[in-house]
Amino acid sequence: MSALAALRTPDDDAHSVQIALRTLTPLYTGGVGQHGDQIHPSGLLGGVRRFSCLLAAAIGDPGFEHAVWGTSTDAKEHHAKRIALRVDASGLEKINPVAGNGRLNWPRPDGKPRQGWYYNVAHEGALRLTLTRRGISDPHWQLLLLALWIQIRHATFGSRDQWGLGVLATDALPDVEPLKPSAAAAPLAEKPGLHRALFAEIQFRRPLPLNWSARLEQGLRWREHLRGSFRNADEDAPLRHYLFGNLGQYGGAINLSALYPQGNNGCALRIWGDSAYHAAPIRRSAWPNCANAAAGDSAGTGGSLAGRASAHLARRRGASG
């Protein structure tokens, strides 16, 4: 059989999976000039790669990344990625601007000036992803699908997920087979992984705000509250900057969503993050402190939803090692 005849396409049901998704918070994948005028498959595929490699590191699979996502330039045998993604974005609608006049801001508690958060264009509605395997082994295919399952349920997609975007949902998760006990080994010590991650959902027994400005602002106010909880008499600035970023230098390890619908008449927000392997002392204090701050009901947000909410951690995964 020729290589062309053996090529798998999205029409090969046994080698493809289709996932119908809907946005719970707007989806943004960047673009030239950050205009975000369309959904870029590469922006979604890059996130799937990163998340699946986090899972592979957690179960101790050192060969997953090269086998599925392609080899490095110094490998003895070279091959490209063995996964294809097709995105049907016809069910998405453009939001422009996403919030207010494209920017959200309010006075800082300490009175210092800031620029605020900018939201130009994003998309909401329904989309369909089709993933096609091309030479991936069955165990690695199952691991990839399991990573997608976790990412949809507990994490985010696309860009600007630190600022509330990219929460997706589905009514039909892909079928996956449980990992065999023999497939799990010690986590990869030199790689970031899901064994060093936090996943949480804070649920509120209040109606969802009607517009995106209010939903995004509440998520940002919770982020401000969590960041402020790491300001204390001892002033652990490196830990705060690691978790929530440092202006003009680097992003943070925490992604915190805007509000989205939860249950019949409630709403929720999602928190997740993974910590770098070289930051073990920071990691041991970061996740418990962040979870404790999120679980409290003392978010001082000037009478906003976050300040009045009865919140709890619905799900939490974390490790201190």
PDB file of C-alpha atoms in Angstrom:
ATOM      1  CA  MET A   1       0.000   0.000   0.000  1.00  0.00           C
ATOM      2  CA  SER A   2       1.347   3.408  -0.937  1.00  0.00           C
ATOM      3  CA  ALA A   3       1.857   6.150   1.628  1.00  0.00           C
ATOM      4  CA  LEU A   4      -0.937   8.160   0.007  1.00  0.00           C
ATOM      5  CA  ALA A   5      -3.369   5.247   0.188  1.00  0.00           C
ATOM      6  CA  ALA A   6      -2.494   4.665   3.841  1.00  0.00           C
ATOM      7  CA  LEU A   7      -3.064   8.294   4.812  1.00  0.00           C
ATOM      8  CA  ARG A   8      -5.794   8.688   7.417  1.00  0.00           C
ATOM      9  CA  THR A   9      -8.419  11.359   6.864  1.00  0.00           C
ATOM     10  CA  PRO A  10     -11.217  12.698   9.081  1.00  0.00           C
ATOM     11  CA  ASP A  11     -13.606  10.431   7.174  1.00  0.00           C
ATOM     12  CA  ASP A  12     -11.940   7.358   8.688  1.00  0.00           C
ATOM     13  CA  ASP A  13     -14.182   6.930  11.721  1.00  0.00           C
ATOM     14  CA  ALA A  14     -11.927   4.398  13.413  1.00  0.00           C
ATOM     15  CA  HIS A  15      -9.048   6.855  13.350  1.00  0.00           C
ATOM     16  CA  SER A  16     -10.888  10.097  14.134  1.00  0.00           C
ATOM     17  CA  VAL A  17     -12.911  11.541  16.958  1.00  0.00           C
ATOM     18  CA  GLN A  18     -15.366  14.421  16.683  1.00  0.00           C
ATOM     19  CA  ILE A  19     -16.224  16.577  19.677  1.00  0.00           C
ATOM     20  CA  ALA A  20     -19.103  19.058  19.600  1.00  0.00           C
ATOM     21  CA  LEU A  21     -18.281  21.928  21.960  1.00  0.00           C
ATOM     22  CA  ARG A  22     -19.918  25.133  23.118  1.00  0.00           C
ATOM     23  CA  THR A  23     -18.316  28.143  24.741  1.00  0.00           C
ATOM     24  CA  LEU A  24     -19.018  28.882  28.404  1.00  0.00           C
ATOM     25  CA  THR A  25     -16.726  31.902  28.195  1.00  0.00           C
ATOM     26  CA  PRO A  26     -15.602  33.507  24.904  1.00  0.00           C
ATOM     27  CA  LEU A  27     -12.908  31.772  22.856  1.00  0.00           C
ATOM     28  CA  TYR A  28      -9.870  33.655  21.556  1.00  0.00           C
ATOM     29  CA  THR A  29      -6.887  32.238  19.668  1.00  0.00           C
ATOM     30  CA  GLY A  30      -4.940  35.382  18.801  1.00  0.00           C
ATOM     31  CA  GLY A  31      -3.739  36.204  15.299  1.00  0.00           C
ATOM     32  CA  VAL A  32      -1.802  38.845  13.406  1.00  0.00           C
ATOM     33  CA  GLY A  33      -1.807  42.014  15.470  1.00  0.00           C
ATOM     34  CA  GLN A  34      -3.865  40.174  18.114  1.00  0.00           C
ATOM     35  CA  HIS A  35      -7.016  41.151  16.237  1.00  0.00           C
ATOM     36  CA  GLY A  36      -8.586  37.739  16.875  1.00  0.00           C
ATOM     37  CA  ASP A  37     -10.877  38.015  13.869  1.00  0.00           C
ATOM     38  CA  GLN A  38     -10.995  34.236  13.369  1.00  0.00           C
ATOM     39  CA  ILE A  39     -10.322  30.969  15.178  1.00  0.00           C
ATOM     40  CA  HIS A  40      -6.858  29.587  14.441  1.00  0.00           C
ATOM     41  CA  PRO A  41      -6.600  25.765  14.648  1.00  0.00           C
ATOM     42  CA  SER A  42      -2.911  26.079  15.533  1.00  0.00           C
ATOM     43  CA  GLY A  43      -3.856  28.029  18.651  1.00  0.00           C
ATOM     44  CA  LEU A  44      -6.124  25.209  19.793  1.00  0.00           C
ATOM     45  CA  LEU A  45      -3.748  22.424  18.768  1.00  0.00           C
ATOM     46  CA  GLY A  46      -0.878  23.988  20.695  1.00  0.00           C
ATOM     47  CA  GLY A  47      -2.964  23.967  23.858  1.00  0.00           C
ATOM     48  CA  VAL A  48      -3.944  20.326  23.322  1.00  0.00           C
ATOM     49  CA  ARG A  49      -0.270  19.463  22.866  1.00  0.00           C
ATOM     50  CA  ARG A  50       0.764  21.193  26.063  1.00  0.00           C
ATOM     51  CA  PHE A  51      -2.018  19.664  28.150  1.00  0.00           C
ATOM     52  CA  SER A  52      -1.547  16.128  26.807  1.00  0.00           C
ATOM     53  CA  CYS A  53       2.190  16.365  27.551  1.00  0.00           C
ATOM     54  CA  LEU A  54       1.357  17.410  31.113  1.00  0.00           C
ATOM     55  CA  LEU A  55      -0.662  14.213  31.500  1.00  0.00           C
ATOM     56  CA  ALA A  56       2.064  12.099  29.889  1.00  0.00           C
ATOM     57  CA  ALA A  57       4.620  13.511  32.333  1.00  0.00           C
ATOM     58  CA  ALA A  58       2.323  12.752  35.265  1.00  0.00           C
ATOM     59  CA  ILE A  59       2.085   9.054  34.362  1.00  0.00           C
ATOM     60  CA  GLY A  60       5.772   8.786  33.502  1.00  0.00           C
ATOM     61  CA  ASP A  61       5.642   8.360  29.707  1.00  0.00           C
ATOM     62  CA  PRO A  62       8.849   9.906  28.296  1.00  0.00           C
ATOM     63  CA  GLY A  63       8.128   8.942  24.676  1.00  0.00           C
ATOM     64  CA  PHE A  64       4.666  10.436  24.254  1.00  0.00           C
ATOM     65  CA  GLU A  65       5.614  13.935  23.109  1.00  0.00           C
ATOM     66  CA  HIS A  66       7.957  12.861  20.313  1.00  0.00           C
ATOM     67  CA  ALA A  67       5.746   9.941  19.230  1.00  0.00           C
ATOM     68  CA  VAL A  68       2.609  12.083  18.915  1.00  0.00           C
ATOM     69  CA  TRP A  69       3.822  15.640  18.393  1.00  0.00           C
ATOM     70  CA  GLY A  70       6.979  15.157  16.353  1.00  0.00           C
ATOM     71  CA  THR A  71      10.682  14.789  16.952  1.00  0.00           C
ATOM     72  CA  SER A  72      13.250  17.407  17.842  1.00  0.00           C
ATOM     73  CA  THR A  73      15.913  18.532  15.387  1.00  0.00           C
ATOM     74  CA  ASP A  74      18.622  16.477  17.077  1.00  0.00           C
ATOM     75  CA  ALA A  75      16.698  13.176  16.889  1.00  0.00           C
ATOM     76  CA  LYS A  76      18.205  10.301  14.896  1.00  0.00           C
ATOM     77  CA  GLU A  77      14.930   9.717  13.042  1.00  0.00           C
ATOM     78  CA  HIS A  78      12.717  12.659  12.168  1.00  0.00           C
ATOM     79  CA  HIS A  79       8.957  12.801  11.743  1.00  0.00           C
ATOM     80  CA  ALA A  80       6.305  15.484  11.997  1.00  0.00           C
ATOM     81  CA  LYS A  81       3.379  15.453  14.388  1.00  0.00           C
ATOM     82  CA  ARG A  82       1.033  12.499  13.952  1.00  0.00           C
ATOM     83  CA  ILE A  83      -2.191  14.224  14.806  1.00  0.00           C
ATOM     84  CA  ALA A  84      -4.377  16.412  12.594  1.00  0.00           C
ATOM     85  CA  LEU A  85      -7.029  18.867  13.734  1.00  0.00           C
ATOM     86  CA  ARG A  86      -9.980  20.185  11.767  1.00  0.00           C
ATOM     87  CA  VAL A  87     -12.059  22.979  13.314  1.00  0.00           C
ATOM     88  CA  ASP A  88     -15.621  23.753  12.238  1.00  0.00           C
ATOM     89  CA  ALA A  89     -16.207  27.249  13.597  1.00  0.00           C
ATOM     90  CA  SER A  90     -19.344  27.964  11.554  1.00  0.00           C
ATOM     91  CA  GLY A  91     -21.462  27.956  14.716  1.00  0.00           C
ATOM     92  CA  LEU A  92     -19.437  30.698  16.398  1.00  0.00           C
ATOM     93  CA  GLU A  93     -20.382  34.368  16.464  1.00  0.00           C
ATOM     94  CA  LYS A  94     -17.913  37.211  16.803  1.00  0.00           C
ATOM     95  CA  ILE A  95     -18.122  39.487  19.843  1.00  0.00           C
ATOM     96  CA  ASN A  96     -16.602  42.907  19.226  1.00  0.00           C
ATOM     97  CA  PRO A  97     -15.843  44.371  21.664  1.00  0.00           C
ATOM     98  CA  VAL A  98     -16.075  41.593  24.229  1.00  0.00           C
ATOM     99  CA  ALA A  99     -16.551  43.908  27.194  1.00  0.00           C
ATOM    100  CA  GLY A 100     -17.550  47.567  27.408  1.00  0.00           C
ATOM    101  CA  ASN A 101     -15.385  49.622  25.074  1.00  0.00           C
ATOM    102  CA  GLY A 102     -12.781  46.856  24.917  1.00  0.00           C
ATOM    103  CA  ARG A 103     -11.250  47.458  28.336  1.00  0.00           C
ATOM    104  CA  LEU A 104     -12.147  46.606  31.923  1.00  0.00           C
ATOM    105  CA  ASN A 105     -10.707  48.505  34.866  1.00  0.00           C
ATOM    106  CA  TRP A 106     -11.556  49.847  38.320  1.00  0.00           C
ATOM    107  CA  PRO A 107      -9.545  51.629  41.036  1.00  0.00           C
ATOM    108  CA  ARG A 108      -6.938  49.484  42.748  1.00  0.00           C
ATOM    109  CA  PRO A 109      -7.369  49.043  46.525  1.00  0.00           C
ATOM    110  CA  ASP A 110      -3.947  50.616  47.080  1.00  0.00           C
ATOM    111  CA  GLY A 111      -4.725  53.592  44.832  1.00  0.00           C
ATOM    112  CA  LYS A 112      -1.948  52.847  42.342  1.00  0.00           C
ATOM    113  CA  PRO A 113      -2.711  53.401  38.629  1.00  0.00           C
ATOM    114  CA  ARG A 114      -3.029  50.536  36.158  1.00  0.00           C
ATOM    115  CA  GLN A 115      -3.996  50.050  32.536  1.00  0.00           C
ATOM    116  CA  GLY A 116      -6.679  47.432  33.117  1.00  0.00           C
ATOM    117  CA  TRP A 117      -7.492  44.425  30.936  1.00  0.00           C
ATOM    118  CA  TYR A 118      -8.106  44.671  27.193  1.00  0.00           C
ATOM    119  CA  TYR A 119     -10.603  42.513  25.284  1.00  0.00           C
ATOM    120  CA  ASN A 120     -10.980  43.312  21.607  1.00  0.00           C
ATOM    121  CA  VAL A 121     -12.529  40.389  19.727  1.00  0.00           C
ATOM    122  CA  ALA A 122     -13.546  36.883  20.777  1.00  0.00           C
ATOM    123  CA  HIS A 123     -16.105  34.265  19.728  1.00  0.00           C
ATOM    124  CA  GLU A 124     -19.024  32.504  21.377  1.00  0.00           C
ATOM    125  CA  GLY A 125     -21.361  29.721  20.315  1.00  0.00           C
ATOM    126  CA  ALA A 126     -20.745  26.187  19.039  1.00  0.00           C
ATOM    127  CA  LEU A 127     -17.759  24.591  17.358  1.00  0.00           C
ATOM    128  CA  ARG A 128     -16.712  21.096  16.369  1.00  0.00           C
ATOM    129  CA  LEU A 129     -13.228  19.608  16.628  1.00  0.00           C
ATOM    130  CA  THR A 130     -12.150  16.599  14.564  1.00  0.00           C
ATOM    131  CA  LEU A 131      -8.917  14.922  15.642  1.00  0.00           C
ATOM    132  CA  THR A 132      -7.370  12.343  13.309  1.00  0.00           C
ATOM    133  CA  ARG A 133      -4.576   9.975  14.303  1.00  0.00           C
ATOM    134  CA  ARG A 134      -1.794   9.206  11.841  1.00  0.00           C
ATOM    135  CA  GLY A 135       0.437   6.423  13.059  1.00  0.00           C
ATOM    136  CA  ILE A 136      -0.165   6.915  16.783  1.00  0.00           C
ATOM    137  CA  SER A 137      -0.142   3.777  18.929  1.00  0.00           C
ATOM    138  CA  ASP A 138      -3.354   2.779  20.703  1.00  0.00           C
ATOM    139  CA  PRO A 139      -1.997   3.630  24.198  1.00  0.00           C
ATOM    140  CA  HIS A 140      -0.877   7.080  23.058  1.00  0.00           C
ATOM    141  CA  TRP A 141      -4.200   7.714  21.290  1.00  0.00           C
ATOM    142  CA  GLN A 142      -6.072   6.821  24.474  1.00  0.00           C
ATOM    143  CA  LEU A 143      -3.775   9.052  26.517  1.00  0.00           C
ATOM    144  CA  LEU A 144      -4.436  11.945  24.119  1.00  0.00           C
ATOM    145  CA  LEU A 145      -8.211  11.446  24.380  1.00  0.00           C
ATOM    146  CA  LEU A 146      -8.012  11.217  28.161  1.00  0.00           C
ATOM    147  CA  ALA A 147      -6.082  14.493  28.241  1.00  0.00           C
ATOM    148  CA  LEU A 148      -8.811  16.107  26.101  1.00  0.00           C
ATOM    149  CA  TRP A 149     -11.428  14.759  28.504  1.00  0.00           C
ATOM    150  CA  ILE A 150      -9.673  16.368  31.470  1.00  0.00           C
ATOM    151  CA  GLN A 151      -8.983  19.621  29.612  1.00  0.00           C
ATOM    152  CA  ILE A 152     -12.629  20.054  28.610  1.00  0.00           C
ATOM    153  CA  ARG A 153     -13.928  19.266  32.092  1.00  0.00           C
ATOM    154  CA  HIS A 154     -11.418  21.177  34.192  1.00  0.00           C
ATOM    155  CA  ALA A 155      -9.179  23.519  32.154  1.00  0.00           C
ATOM    156  CA  THR A 156      -9.298  25.979  29.240  1.00  0.00           C
ATOM    157  CA  PHE A 157      -8.493  26.441  25.543  1.00  0.00           C
ATOM    158  CA  GLY A 158      -6.995  29.187  23.416  1.00  0.00           C
ATOM    159  CA  SER A 159      -5.368  32.423  24.546  1.00  0.00           C
ATOM    160  CA  ARG A 160      -6.074  34.884  27.356  1.00  0.00           C
ATOM    161  CA  ASP A 161      -7.369  32.118  29.573  1.00  0.00           C
ATOM    162  CA  GLN A 162      -5.532  33.841  32.422  1.00  0.00           C
ATOM    163  CA  TRP A 163      -8.047  36.666  31.994  1.00  0.00           C
ATOM    164  CA  GLY A 164     -11.241  34.604  31.852  1.00  0.00           C
ATOM    165  CA  LEU A 165     -11.543  33.277  28.292  1.00  0.00           C
ATOM    166  CA  GLY A 166     -11.535  29.769  26.837  1.00  0.00           C
ATOM    167  CA  VAL A 167     -13.873  27.641  28.987  1.00  0.00           C
ATOM    168  CA  LEU A 168     -15.607  25.071  26.771  1.00  0.00           C
ATOM    169  CA  ALA A 169     -18.192  22.374  27.466  1.00  0.00           C
ATOM    170  CA  THR A 170     -19.654  19.360  25.699  1.00  0.00           C
ATOM    171  CA  ASP A 171     -22.607  17.022  26.165  1.00  0.00           C
ATOM    172  CA  ALA A 172     -20.638  14.037  24.829  1.00  0.00           C
ATOM    173  CA  LEU A 173     -17.060  13.518  25.946  1.00  0.00           C
ATOM    174  CA  PRO A 174     -14.956  11.168  23.797  1.00  0.00           C
ATOM    175  CA  ASP A 175     -14.933   7.528  24.872  1.00  0.00           C
ATOM    176  CA  VAL A 176     -11.686   6.583  26.557  1.00  0.00           C
ATOM    177  CA  GLU A 177     -10.280   3.398  28.016  1.00  0.00           C
ATOM    178  CA  PRO A 178      -8.883   3.538  31.553  1.00  0.00           C
ATOM    179  CA  LEU A 179      -5.116   3.568  31.756  1.00  0.00           C
ATOM    180  CA  LYS A 180      -3.719   0.167  32.609  1.00  0.00           C
ATOM    181  CA  PRO A 181      -1.830   0.025  35.926  1.00  0.00           C
ATOM    182  CA  SER A 182       1.202  -1.270  34.064  1.00  0.00           C
ATOM    183  CA  ALA A 183       1.181   1.872  31.886  1.00  0.00           C
ATOM    184  CA  ALA A 184       1.746   4.221  34.810  1.00  0.00           C
ATOM    185  CA  ALA A 185       5.269   4.798  36.055  1.00  0.00           C
ATOM    186  CA  ALA A 186       6.859   7.387  38.306  1.00  0.00           C
ATOM    187  CA  PRO A 187       6.194  10.959  37.097  1.00  0.00           C
ATOM    188  CA  LEU A 188       8.913  12.530  34.986  1.00  0.00           C
ATOM    189  CA  ALA A 189      10.982  14.570  37.414  1.00  0.00           C
ATOM    190  CA  GLU A 190      12.371  16.901  34.752  1.00  0.00           C
ATOM    191  CA  LYS A 191       9.004  17.830  33.217  1.00  0.00           C
ATOM    192  CA  PRO A 192       5.973  19.855  34.360  1.00  0.00           C
ATOM    193  CA  GLY A 193       2.984  17.551  34.805  1.00  0.00           C
ATOM    194  CA  LEU A 194      -0.589  17.267  36.043  1.00  0.00           C
ATOM    195  CA  HIS A 195       0.707  15.730  39.269  1.00  0.00           C
ATOM    196  CA  ARG A 196       1.871  19.277  40.046  1.00  0.00           C
ATOM    197  CA  ALA A 197      -1.375  21.019  39.161  1.00  0.00           C
ATOM    198  CA  LEU A 198      -4.439  22.539  40.773  1.00  0.00           C
ATOM    199  CA  PHE A 199      -7.988  22.296  39.414  1.00  0.00           C
ATOM    200  CA  ALA A 200     -10.864  24.004  41.201  1.00  0.00           C
ATOM    201  CA  GLU A 201     -14.366  25.247  40.511  1.00  0.00           C
ATOM    202  CA  ILE A 202     -15.995  27.866  42.718  1.00  0.00           C
ATOM    203  CA  GLN A 203     -19.790  27.718  42.609  1.00  0.00           C
ATOM    204  CA  PHE A 204     -22.119  30.600  43.465  1.00  0.00           C
ATOM    205  CA  ARG A 205     -25.774  30.347  44.414  1.00  0.00           C
ATOM    206  CA  ARG A 206     -26.643  33.487  42.464  1.00  0.00           C
ATOM    207  CA  PRO A 207     -27.907  34.123  38.921  1.00  0.00           C
ATOM    208  CA  LEU A 208     -25.374  34.613  36.166  1.00  0.00           C
ATOM    209  CA  PRO A 209     -24.842  38.309  35.262  1.00  0.00           C
ATOM    210  CA  LEU A 210     -26.458  39.193  31.956  1.00  0.00           C
ATOM    211  CA  ASN A 211     -23.492  40.639  30.045  1.00  0.00           C
ATOM    212  CA  TRP A 212     -19.870  39.710  29.426  1.00  0.00           C
ATOM    213  CA  SER A 213     -18.527  42.863  31.046  1.00  0.00           C
ATOM    214  CA  ALA A 214     -19.968  41.832  34.410  1.00  0.00           C
ATOM    215  CA  ARG A 215     -18.986  38.163  34.041  1.00  0.00           C
ATOM    216  CA  LEU A 216     -15.415  38.992  33.087  1.00  0.00           C
ATOM    217  CA  GLU A 217     -15.113  41.636  35.795  1.00  0.00           C
ATOM    218  CA  GLN A 218     -16.161  39.196  38.513  1.00  0.00           C
ATOM    219  CA  GLY A 219     -13.504  36.726  37.392  1.00  0.00           C
ATOM    220  CA  LEU A 220     -10.879  39.474  37.359  1.00  0.00           C
ATOM    221  CA  ARG A 221     -11.945  40.652  40.810  1.00  0.00           C
ATOM    222  CA  TRP A 222     -11.522  37.124  42.124  1.00  0.00           C
ATOM    223  CA  ARG A 223      -8.090  37.044  40.543  1.00  0.00           C
ATOM    224  CA  GLU A 224      -7.292  40.341  42.261  1.00  0.00           C
ATOM    225  CA  HIS A 225      -8.513  38.897  45.568  1.00  0.00           C
ATOM    226  CA  LEU A 226      -6.413  35.752  45.222  1.00  0.00           C
ATOM    227  CA  ARG A 227      -3.355  37.773  44.278  1.00  0.00           C
ATOM    228  CA  GLY A 228      -3.937  40.036  47.263  1.00  0.00           C
ATOM    229  CA  SER A 229      -4.146  37.039  49.591  1.00  0.00           C
ATOM    230  CA  PHE A 230      -0.435  36.490  48.935  1.00  0.00           C
ATOM    231  CA  ARG A 231       0.374  39.980  50.211  1.00  0.00           C
ATOM    232  CA  ASN A 232       1.131  39.754  53.912  1.00  0.00           C
ATOM    233  CA  ALA A 233       3.526  40.989  56.530  1.00  0.00           C
ATOM    234  CA  ASP A 234       6.225  38.690  55.192  1.00  0.00           C
ATOM    235  CA  GLU A 235       5.546  39.910  51.599  1.00  0.00           C
ATOM    236  CA  ASP A 236       6.396  36.836  49.550  1.00  0.00           C
ATOM    237  CA  ALA A 237       6.639  38.746  46.259  1.00  0.00           C
ATOM    238  CA  PRO A 238       8.375  35.960  44.248  1.00  0.00           C
ATOM    239  CA  LEU A 239       5.556  33.542  45.038  1.00  0.00           C
ATOM    240  CA  ARG A 240       2.886  36.102  44.098  1.00  0.00           C
ATOM    241  CA  HIS A 241       4.646  36.971  40.846  1.00  0.00           C
ATOM    242  CA  TYR A 242       5.133  33.301  40.004  1.00  0.00           C
ATOM    243  CA  LEU A 243       1.438  32.532  40.422  1.00  0.00           C
ATOM    244  CA  PHE A 244      -0.101  35.678  38.947  1.00  0.00           C
ATOM    245  CA  GLY A 245       2.580  37.122  36.693  1.00  0.00           C
ATOM    246  CA  ASN A 246       4.814  40.172  36.780  1.00  0.00           C
ATOM    247  CA  LEU A 247       3.850  43.177  34.646  1.00  0.00           C
ATOM    248  CA  GLY A 248       6.038  43.572  31.581  1.00  0.00           C
ATOM    249  CA  GLN A 249       8.067  40.447  32.369  1.00  0.00           C
ATOM    250  CA  TYR A 250       6.150  37.158  32.312  1.00  0.00           C
ATOM    251  CA  GLY A 251       2.735  35.582  32.723  1.00  0.00           C
ATOM    252  CA  GLY A 252       1.541  33.627  35.729  1.00  0.00           C
ATOM    253  CA  ALA A 253       0.852  29.979  36.489  1.00  0.00           C
ATOM    254  CA  ILE A 254      -2.823  30.549  37.358  1.00  0.00           C
ATOM    255  CA  ASN A 255      -5.713  30.639  34.884  1.00  0.00           C
ATOM    256  CA  LEU A 256      -8.959  32.015  36.299  1.00  0.00           C
ATOM    257  CA  SER A 257     -12.111  32.137  34.206  1.00  0.00           C
ATOM    258  CA  ALA A 258     -14.980  34.547  33.880  1.00  0.00           C
ATOM    259  CA  LEU A 259     -18.312  33.495  35.366  1.00  0.00           C
ATOM    260  CA  TYR A 260     -20.321  30.892  33.447  1.00  0.00           C
ATOM    261  CA  PRO A 261     -23.710  29.191  34.040  1.00  0.00           C
ATOM    262  CA  GLN A 262     -23.860  26.422  36.637  1.00  0.00           C
ATOM    263  CA  GLY A 263     -26.960  24.344  37.385  1.00  0.00           C
ATOM    264  CA  ASN A 264     -30.461  25.744  37.140  1.00  0.00           C
ATOM    265  CA  ASN A 265     -29.925  29.221  38.561  1.00  0.00           C
ATOM    266  CA  GLY A 266     -26.307  29.564  39.591  1.00  0.00           C
ATOM    267  CA  CYS A 267     -22.921  30.382  38.182  1.00  0.00           C
ATOM    268  CA  ALA A 268     -19.320  29.325  38.672  1.00  0.00           C
ATOM    269  CA  LEU A 269     -15.750  30.130  37.783  1.00  0.00           C
ATOM    270  CA  ARG A 270     -12.848  27.813  37.071  1.00  0.00           C
ATOM    271  CA  ILE A 271      -9.287  27.952  38.407  1.00  0.00           C
ATOM    272  CA  TRP A 272      -6.440  25.816  37.190  1.00  0.00           C
ATOM    273  CA  GLY A 273      -2.693  25.953  36.871  1.00  0.00           C
ATOM    274  CA  ASP A 274       0.435  23.830  36.661  1.00  0.00           C
ATOM    275  CA  SER A 275       3.736  24.628  38.301  1.00  0.00           C
ATOM    276  CA  ALA A 276       7.194  24.338  36.799  1.00  0.00           C
ATOM    277  CA  TYR A 277       9.332  21.452  37.966  1.00  0.00           C
ATOM    278  CA  HIS A 278      12.127  23.738  39.161  1.00  0.00           C
ATOM    279  CA  ALA A 279       9.912  25.542  41.668  1.00  0.00           C
ATOM    280  CA  ALA A 280       9.280  22.796  44.237  1.00  0.00           C
ATOM    281  CA  PRO A 281       9.604  25.070  47.330  1.00  0.00           C
ATOM    282  CA  ILE A 282       7.182  27.555  45.773  1.00  0.00           C
ATOM    283  CA  ARG A 283       4.824  24.799  44.666  1.00  0.00           C
ATOM    284  CA  ARG A 284       4.500  23.301  48.150  1.00  0.00           C
ATOM    285  CA  SER A 285       3.030  26.531  49.507  1.00  0.00           C
ATOM    286  CA  ALA A 286       1.367  27.879  46.361  1.00  0.00           C
ATOM    287  CA  TRP A 287      -1.464  25.435  45.764  1.00  0.00           C
ATOM    288  CA  PRO A 288      -2.647  25.083  49.401  1.00  0.00           C
ATOM    289  CA  ASN A 289      -2.535  28.858  49.882  1.00  0.00           C
ATOM    290  CA  CYS A 290      -4.378  29.500  46.624  1.00  0.00           C
ATOM    291  CA  ALA A 291      -7.032  26.879  47.397  1.00  0.00           C
ATOM    292  CA  ASN A 292      -7.563  28.228  50.913  1.00  0.00           C
ATOM    293  CA  ALA A 293      -7.936  31.775  49.616  1.00  0.00           C
ATOM    294  CA  ALA A 294     -10.438  30.654  46.979  1.00  0.00           C
ATOM    295  CA  ALA A 295     -12.456  28.618  49.476  1.00  0.00           C
ATOM    296  CA  GLY A 296     -12.906  31.593  51.803  1.00  0.00           C
ATOM    297  CA  ASP A 297     -15.844  33.984  51.545  1.00  0.00           C
ATOM    298  CA  SER A 298     -13.869  37.136  52.341  1.00  0.00           C
ATOM    299  CA  ALA A 299     -13.198  38.406  48.823  1.00  0.00           C
ATOM    300  CA  GLY A 300     -13.381  42.120  49.499  1.00  0.00           C
ATOM    301  CA  THR A 301     -14.801  43.333  46.205  1.00  0.00           C
ATOM    302  CA  GLY A 302     -16.903  46.275  47.238  1.00  0.00           C
ATOM    303  CA  GLY A 303     -20.253  44.518  47.414  1.00  0.00           C
ATOM    304  CA  SER A 304     -19.765  42.596  44.181  1.00  0.00           C
ATOM    305  CA  LEU A 305     -20.947  39.047  43.590  1.00  0.00           C
ATOM    306  CA  ALA A 306     -17.571  37.657  44.640  1.00  0.00           C
ATOM    307  CA  GLY A 307     -17.807  39.421  47.985  1.00  0.00           C
ATOM    308  CA  ARG A 308     -21.296  38.081  48.760  1.00  0.00           C
ATOM    309  CA  ALA A 309     -20.983  34.599  47.329  1.00  0.00           C
ATOM    310  CA  SER A 310     -21.183  31.381  49.261  1.00  0.00           C
ATOM    311  CA  ALA A 311     -18.363  29.619  47.458  1.00  0.00           C
ATOM    312  CA  HIS A 312     -16.716  26.246  47.771  1.00  0.00           C
ATOM    313  CA  LEU A 313     -14.136  24.224  45.940  1.00  0.00           C
ATOM    314  CA  ALA A 314     -16.098  21.714  43.930  1.00  0.00           C
ATOM    315  CA  ARG A 315     -13.035  19.937  42.594  1.00  0.00           C
ATOM    316  CA  ARG A 316      -9.426  20.090  43.602  1.00  0.00           C
ATOM    317  CA  ARG A 317      -6.360  18.218  42.438  1.00  0.00           C
ATOM    318  CA  GLY A 318      -2.922  19.040  43.696  1.00  0.00           C
ATOM    319  CA  ALA A 319       0.415  17.687  44.797  1.00  0.00           C
ATOM    320  CA  SER A 320       3.166  18.987  46.970  1.00  0.00           C
ATOM    321  CA  GLY A 321       5.999  16.851  45.677  1.00  0.00           C
TER     322      GLY A 321
END
